[in-house]
């Protein structure tokens, strides 16, 4: 009997855990829609159903992304503050404390605390070669000189006006613009490859700051004064404080479009149902950052028959991250009562449930 697939996306995860204490990473779209070709993996559950619910979980994917970091790609840097450490997974990367003080806006390590949290913006950085020698798409290696450009087209700068050693976001091509390099976390076993991968834990050295003074061209650190009002502290480049240990994570993805059953959905939000109601349906989800996942009819049915409820679906282009899905499936036969006279009632209940899912917000 054909499966009916009202699919339900609740949330998604596109990052991984590296298992580190200092930089333990993790990550956190109207209509029907969803996901992709890839290896399903996860927890077992019943496959007896005529209804399937597909959701992307909010927990971290427990596998380190294998993708090599390339020029032109975007990353987040997750760090566990030395001043307010957490034993749980770090979920938010370093970013900007948007309070406009006399020294301008500065970069910070979360959390800021309840009173300042609304002033924090997580940064996503596009990786570029300031010399132009490495073309976009080529692999980034440890020790390469990089410039990190955030979502507002700003870069790290250590000329913050009256306050020395701190790092803040500023326009490109200005004095103080920082070129940096990534190096393996010295507290961990050293990698065998020179290529940087998503999931690697690193320290960051300042190679140049486009100014005569080189006092601040040191390893980036996490620092705050005892009188500071923010919990996690700031990012500094003059050696004070503690090494800023970061994990390289993929950017957060937002759904751009969903293609299902010949329809294009442009306003899909996580948590809304996706009604497939066909064994031959193929679903494609396009995300920001030119990423997508594909779920073919065969893959969907294989997932339904696997006996699992949780599946990890990688991005279609082999990029880092993917979607963590939960699939609930019931066959029509399982909804029937041993009394044959109750079958119409069970079918009616299924139709009502499907209709309810279609209309869910």
C-alpha positions as a printed NumPy array, in Angstrom:
array([[  0.   ,   0.   ,   0.   ],
       [  1.441,   3.409,  -0.894],
       [  2.912,   5.537,   1.843],
       [  1.482,   8.984,   2.468],
       [  4.156,  11.472,   3.395],
       [  3.085,  14.68 ,   5.127],
       [  6.618,  15.859,   5.891],
       [  7.386,  18.095,   8.835],
       [ 10.506,  20.256,   9.182],
       [ 10.919,  21.609,  12.693],
       [ 14.479,  22.834,  12.723],
       [ 17.855,  21.891,  11.33 ],
       [ 21.478,  21.5  ,  12.229],
       [ 24.384,  22.093,   9.898],
       [ 27.311,  21.71 ,  12.226],
       [ 29.167,  19.062,  14.134],
       [ 30.748,  18.465,  17.471],
       [ 34.507,  18.131,  17.666],
       [ 34.487,  16.79 ,  21.178],
       [ 36.679,  19.607,  22.479],
       [ 36.285,  21.411,  25.753],
       [ 37.79 ,  24.725,  24.752],
       [ 35.846,  25.066,  21.548],
       [ 33.066,  22.515,  21.67 ],
       [ 30.884,  23.428,  18.675],
       [ 27.261,  22.9  ,  17.776],
       [ 24.673,  24.743,  15.763],
       [ 21.37 ,  25.755,  16.18 ],
       [ 12.283,  28.873,   6.917],
       [  5.733,  28.65 ,   4.54 ],
       [  4.224,  25.572,   2.938],
       [  5.383,  22.052,   2.303],
       [  8.936,  21.05 ,   1.538],
       [ 12.205,  19.303,   2.441],
       [ 15.406,  17.515,   1.959],
       [ 18.038,  15.333,   0.274],
       [ 19.975,  12.389,  -1.12 ],
       [ 22.471,  11.159,   1.397],
       [ 23.297,   8.559,   3.967],
       [ 20.622,   8.291,   6.593],
       [ 21.859,   7.547,  10.066],
       [ 20.377,   7.512,  13.517],
       [ 18.04 ,   6.091,  16.069],
       [ 15.656,   3.214,  15.566],
       [ 11.874,   3.515,  15.472],
       [  8.802,   1.815,  14.084],
       [  8.223,   1.917,  10.336],
       [  4.538,   1.036,  10.578],
       [  2.663,   4.107,   9.373],
       [  0.764,   5.891,   6.655],
       [  1.985,   9.208,   7.964],
       [  5.581,  10.352,   7.954],
       [  6.906,  13.339,   9.802],
       [ 10.209,  14.727,   8.628],
       [ 11.933,  17.169,  10.919],
       [ 15.425,  18.473,  11.307],
       [ 16.538,  18.277,  14.888],
       [ 18.1  ,  21.159,  16.792],
       [ 20.866,  19.051,  18.244],
       [ 24.413,  18.836,  16.891],
       [ 25.303,  16.258,  14.274],
       [ 27.668,  13.919,  16.051],
       [ 30.133,  13.571,  13.202],
       [ 32.954,  15.922,  12.301],
       [ 32.404,  17.436,   8.841],
       [ 34.996,  16.027,   6.478],
       [ 34.924,  18.915,   4.009],
       [ 38.163,  20.771,   3.373],
       [ 37.855,  24.536,   3.85 ],
       [ 38.165,  26.435,   0.567],
       [ 38.726,  30.048,  -0.358],
       [ 35.425,  31.815,  -0.892],
       [ 33.584,  29.603,   1.583],
       [ 31.92 ,  30.87 ,   4.751],
       [ 32.574,  29.714,   8.294],
       [ 31.717,  30.42 ,  11.897],
       [ 34.224,  30.302,  14.745],
       [ 32.93 ,  28.686,  17.926],
       [ 34.81 ,  29.367,  21.138],
       [ 34.256,  28.509,  24.777],
       [ 34.908,  31.657,  26.817],
       [ 37.688,  31.336,  29.364],
       [ 35.774,  33.689,  31.653],
       [ 32.377,  31.993,  31.387],
       [ 33.015,  28.423,  30.207],
       [ 30.268,  25.913,  29.558],
       [ 30.485,  22.141,  29.813],
       [ 27.724,  21.725,  27.223],
       [ 27.989,  22.155,  23.474],
       [ 28.904,  25.664,  22.364],
       [ 26.161,  26.795,  19.99 ],
       [ 26.994,  30.399,  19.081],
       [ 30.157,  31.6  ,  17.406],
       [ 32.234,  34.666,  18.181],
       [ 30.871,  37.941,  16.885],
       [ 30.218,  41.599,  17.572],
       [ 29.218,  43.465,  20.724],
       [ 27.172,  46.205,  19.073],
       [ 27.281,  48.699,  21.925],
       [ 28.629,  51.919,  20.417],
       [ 31.098,  53.043,  23.046],
       [ 33.771,  55.694,  22.713],
       [ 36.096,  53.108,  21.193],
       [ 33.557,  51.897,  18.657],
       [ 32.083,  48.438,  18.256],
       [ 34.283,  45.543,  19.383],
       [ 34.423,  41.805,  18.788],
       [ 33.449,  39.538,  21.664],
       [ 33.128,  35.936,  22.793],
       [ 29.617,  34.882,  23.856],
       [ 27.781,  34.843,  26.151],
       [ 27.448,  38.517,  26.969],
       [ 24.902,  38.052,  29.752],
       [ 21.186,  38.715,  29.989],
       [ 21.526,  42.497,  30.055],
       [ 23.705,  42.693,  26.931],
       [ 22.726,  39.589,  24.943],
       [ 20.467,  41.61 ,  22.615],
       [ 23.533,  43.603,  21.59 ],
       [ 25.44 ,  40.528,  20.379],
       [ 25.57 ,  39.471,  16.726],
       [ 27.177,  36.196,  15.716],
       [ 29.561,  36.623,  12.799],
       [ 29.95 ,  34.467,   9.714],
       [ 33.217,  34.983,   7.865],
       [ 34.018,  34.573,   4.184],
       [ 37.579,  33.335,   3.745],
       [ 39.667,  35.285,   1.234],
       [ 43.327,  35.576,   0.268],
       [ 44.382,  39.24 ,   0.624],
       [ 47.208,  38.723,  -1.877],
       [ 44.929,  37.229,  -4.526],
       [ 47.346,  34.353,  -5.144],
       [ 44.818,  31.67 ,  -4.212],
       [ 41.679,  31.527,  -6.317],
       [ 38.251,  30.866,  -4.865],
       [ 37.627,  27.159,  -4.588],
       [ 41.221,  26.227,  -3.803],
       [ 41.961,  24.592,  -0.471],
       [ 43.049,  26.58 ,   2.58 ],
       [ 46.077,  25.315,   4.485],
       [ 47.368,  25.919,   7.983],
       [ 49.654,  28.94 ,   7.921],
       [ 48.081,  30.608,   4.875],
       [ 47.553,  34.348,   5.262],
       [ 43.823,  35.097,   5.24 ],
       [ 41.402,  37.962,   5.56 ],
       [ 38.028,  37.154,   7.113],
       [ 35.12 ,  39.251,   5.811],
       [ 31.919,  39.141,   7.845],
       [ 28.291,  39.333,   6.709],
       [ 28.425,  43.143,   6.85 ],
       [ 31.538,  43.236,   4.63 ],
       [ 33.686,  44.26 ,   7.598],
       [ 36.996,  42.779,   8.716],
       [ 38.914,  42.48 ,  11.961],
       [ 40.843,  45.645,  12.786],
       [ 43.103,  46.401,  15.743],
       [ 43.121,  50.176,  15.431],
       [ 40.096,  50.825,  17.613],
       [ 40.801,  54.371,  18.784],
       [ 42.113,  55.066,  22.27 ],
       [ 41.913,  51.469,  23.466],
       [ 44.877,  49.268,  22.641],
       [ 45.011,  45.603,  21.833],
       [ 41.305,  45.069,  21.204],
       [ 39.774,  43.88 ,  17.92 ],
       [ 36.735,  45.423,  16.249],
       [ 34.925,  45.179,  12.903],
       [ 35.914,  47.931,  10.492],
       [ 35.81 ,  48.667,   6.759],
       [ 38.333,  47.023,   4.47 ],
       [ 41.434,  48.761,   3.16 ],
       [ 41.96 ,  50.837,   6.315],
       [ 44.872,  51.021,   8.739],
       [ 44.586,  48.239,  11.285],
       [ 42.975,  45.718,   8.905],
       [ 44.125,  42.352,  10.168],
       [ 45.432,  39.505,   8.063],
       [ 45.515,  36.27 ,  10.036],
       [ 46.543,  32.634,   9.795],
       [ 45.028,  29.478,  11.272],
       [ 47.106,  26.945,  13.195],
       [ 46.175,  23.651,  14.879],
       [ 45.209,  23.839,  18.545],
       [ 48.562,  23.154,  20.261],
       [ 46.787,  21.367,  23.126],
       [ 45.512,  18.621,  20.799],
       [ 47.299,  15.964,  18.724],
       [ 48.591,  17.609,  15.591],
       [ 46.805,  16.827,  12.317],
       [ 48.627,  14.834,   9.654],
       [ 47.328,  17.026,   6.837],
       [ 48.133,  20.647,   6.043],
       [ 44.608,  21.175,   4.75 ],
       [ 42.104,  22.811,   7.097],
       [ 38.783,  21.048,   7.516],
       [ 35.477,  22.077,   8.986],
       [ 35.484,  20.778,  12.549],
       [ 39.18 ,  21.519,  13.132],
       [ 40.113,  23.321,  16.319],
       [ 42.527,  26.171,  15.836],
       [ 44.362,  29.143,  17.231],
       [ 44.631,  32.336,  15.177],
       [ 47.766,  34.413,  14.658],
       [ 47.858,  37.975,  13.349],
       [ 50.207,  38.126,  10.35 ],
       [ 49.81 ,  41.811,   9.501],
       [ 47.627,  44.73 ,  10.527],
       [ 48.516,  47.253,   7.824],
       [ 50.127,  49.708,  10.216],
       [ 53.664,  50.566,  11.278],
       [ 53.226,  49.332,  14.844],
       [ 53.607,  45.559,  15.057],
       [ 53.042,  45.334,  18.801],
       [ 49.603,  43.914,  18.227],
       [ 50.515,  41.249,  15.675],
       [ 50.215,  38.385,  18.134],
       [ 48.001,  35.376,  18.698],
       [ 44.351,  36.257,  19.254],
       [ 43.239,  35.939,  22.845],
       [ 40.111,  36.063,  24.977],
       [ 40.362,  38.81 ,  27.598],
       [ 38.284,  40.982,  29.862],
       [ 38.889,  43.217,  32.846],
       [ 37.367,  42.314,  36.226],
       [ 35.114,  45.359,  35.908],
       [ 33.756,  44.343,  32.487],
       [ 29.979,  43.984,  32.288],
       [ 29.987,  41.244,  29.636],
       [ 30.463,  37.646,  30.675],
       [ 32.424,  36.116,  27.823],
       [ 35.026,  38.809,  27.289],
       [ 36.571,  40.435,  24.242],
       [ 38.949,  39.393,  21.465],
       [ 42.422,  40.894,  21.755],
       [ 45.628,  40.803,  19.725],
       [ 48.319,  42.069,  22.11 ],
       [ 48.878,  38.883,  24.093],
       [ 46.86 ,  39.68 ,  27.199],
       [ 44.358,  37.096,  28.355],
       [ 44.114,  33.49 ,  27.194],
       [ 44.535,  31.893,  23.784],
       [ 41.32 ,  32.08 ,  21.778],
       [ 40.638,  28.428,  20.93 ],
       [ 38.118,  28.125,  18.104],
       [ 36.377,  25.368,  16.181],
       [ 35.712,  25.964,  12.474],
       [ 32.039,  25.389,  11.727],
       [ 29.857,  25.785,   8.62 ],
       [ 27.54 ,  28.802,   8.399],
       [ 23.951,  28.632,   9.55 ],
       [ 21.624,  27.838,   6.662],
       [ 18.215,  29.358,   6.004],
       [ 15.729,  27.829,   3.586],
       [ 15.445,  29.746,   0.311],
       [ 13.075,  27.548,  -1.741],
       [ 11.437,  24.135,  -1.587],
       [ 10.509,  22.115,  -4.69 ],
       [  7.966,  19.331,  -4.219],
       [  5.309,  17.73 ,  -6.451],
       [  5.853,  20.282,  -9.216],
       [  5.42 ,  23.225,  -6.865],
       [  7.891,  25.855,  -5.704],
       [  7.564,  27.06 ,  -2.131],
       [  9.34 ,  30.328,  -1.44 ],
       [  8.275,  31.033,   2.126],
       [  8.719,  27.725,   3.917],
       [  9.384,  28.016,   7.631],
       [ 10.727,  25.287,   9.886],
       [  7.837,  23.706,  11.759],
       [  5.365,  23.71 ,   8.888],
       [  4.094,  20.456,   7.333],
       [  5.102,  19.155,   3.938],
       [  2.485,  16.946,   2.298],
       [  3.993,  14.58 ,  -0.276],
       [  1.26 ,  11.889,  -0.411],
       [  3.046,   9.919,  -3.113],
       [  5.654,   7.19 ,  -3.337],
       [  7.145,   8.937,  -6.377],
       [  7.624,  12.387,  -4.853],
       [ 11.089,  13.95 ,  -4.931],
       [ 11.864,  16.895,  -2.689],
       [ 14.596,  19.5  ,  -3.065],
       [ 15.408,  22.202,  -0.539],
       [ 17.581,  25.142,  -1.548],
       [ 19.355,  26.996,   1.243],
       [ 21.303,  30.191,   1.531],
       [ 25.026,  30.009,   0.71 ],
       [ 24.12 ,  28.14 ,  -2.532],
       [ 23.58 ,  24.869,  -0.654],
       [ 20.842,  22.303,  -1.146],
       [ 19.658,  18.87 ,  -0.112],
       [ 17.828,  16.362,  -2.307],
       [ 15.536,  13.584,  -1.143],
       [ 14.567,  11.234,  -3.962],
       [ 11.486,   9.036,  -3.812],
       [ 13.693,   5.963,  -3.466],
       [ 15.672,   7.54 ,  -0.644],
       [ 12.534,   8.592,   1.198],
       [ 11.09 ,   5.094,   0.964],
       [ 14.402,   3.529,   1.985],
       [ 14.429,   5.772,   5.049],
       [ 10.843,   4.798,   5.821],
       [ 11.69 ,   1.1  ,   5.548],
       [ 14.901,   1.321,   7.583],
       [ 13.192,   1.122,  10.956],
       [ 14.876,   4.338,  12.095],
       [ 13.335,   7.67 ,  12.938],
       [ 16.469,   9.833,  12.816],
       [ 18.538,  10.332,   9.681],
       [ 21.414,  12.59 ,   8.699],
       [ 21.12 ,  13.884,   5.138],
       [ 24.31 ,  15.564,   3.86 ],
       [ 24.32 ,  18.526,   1.542],
       [ 23.999,  17.551,  -2.109],
       [ 27.286,  19.15 ,  -3.207],
       [ 29.351,  17.327,  -0.62 ],
       [ 29.868,  20.507,   1.378],
       [ 30.165,  20.553,   5.156],
       [ 27.056,  19.961,   7.225],
       [ 23.626,  18.713,   6.339],
       [ 20.165,  18.207,   7.759],
       [ 19.336,  16.062,  10.768],
       [ 15.922,  14.569,  10.04 ],
       [ 13.347,  12.715,  12.084],
       [ 11.005,  10.495,  10.09 ],
       [  7.829,   8.907,  11.474],
       [  6.051,   6.468,   9.167],
       [  2.917,   4.351,   9.597],
       [  1.368,   1.94 ,   7.132],
       [ -2.346,   2.083,   6.521],
       [ -2.657,  -1.516,   7.713],
       [ -1.425,  -0.554,  11.167],
       [ -4.276,   1.89 ,  11.567],
       [ -6.88 ,  -0.822,  11.007],
       [ -8.761,  -2.374,  13.876],
       [ -8.889,  -6.171,  14.075],
       [-12.597,  -5.631,  13.448],
       [-12.906,  -5.029,   9.689],
       [-15.895,  -2.776,  10.283],
       [-13.609,  -0.227,  11.937],
       [-11.386,   0.234,   8.857],
       [-13.367,   3.152,   7.397],
       [-13.103,   4.973,  10.715],
       [ -9.316,   4.489,  10.769],
       [ -9.021,   5.768,   7.209],
       [-11.128,   8.772,   8.148],
       [ -8.89 ,   9.491,  11.143],
       [ -5.821,   9.376,   8.896],
       [ -7.414,  11.782,   6.422],
       [ -8.293,  14.146,   9.265],
       [ -4.745,  13.986,  10.604],
       [ -3.29 ,  14.66 ,   7.162],
       [ -5.635,  17.627,   6.742],
       [ -4.635,  18.917,  10.149],
       [ -0.953,  18.723,   9.257],
       [ -1.55 ,  20.529,   5.978],
       [ -3.199,  23.382,   7.811],
       [ -0.743,  23.587,  10.692],
       [  1.041,  26.926,  11.116]])
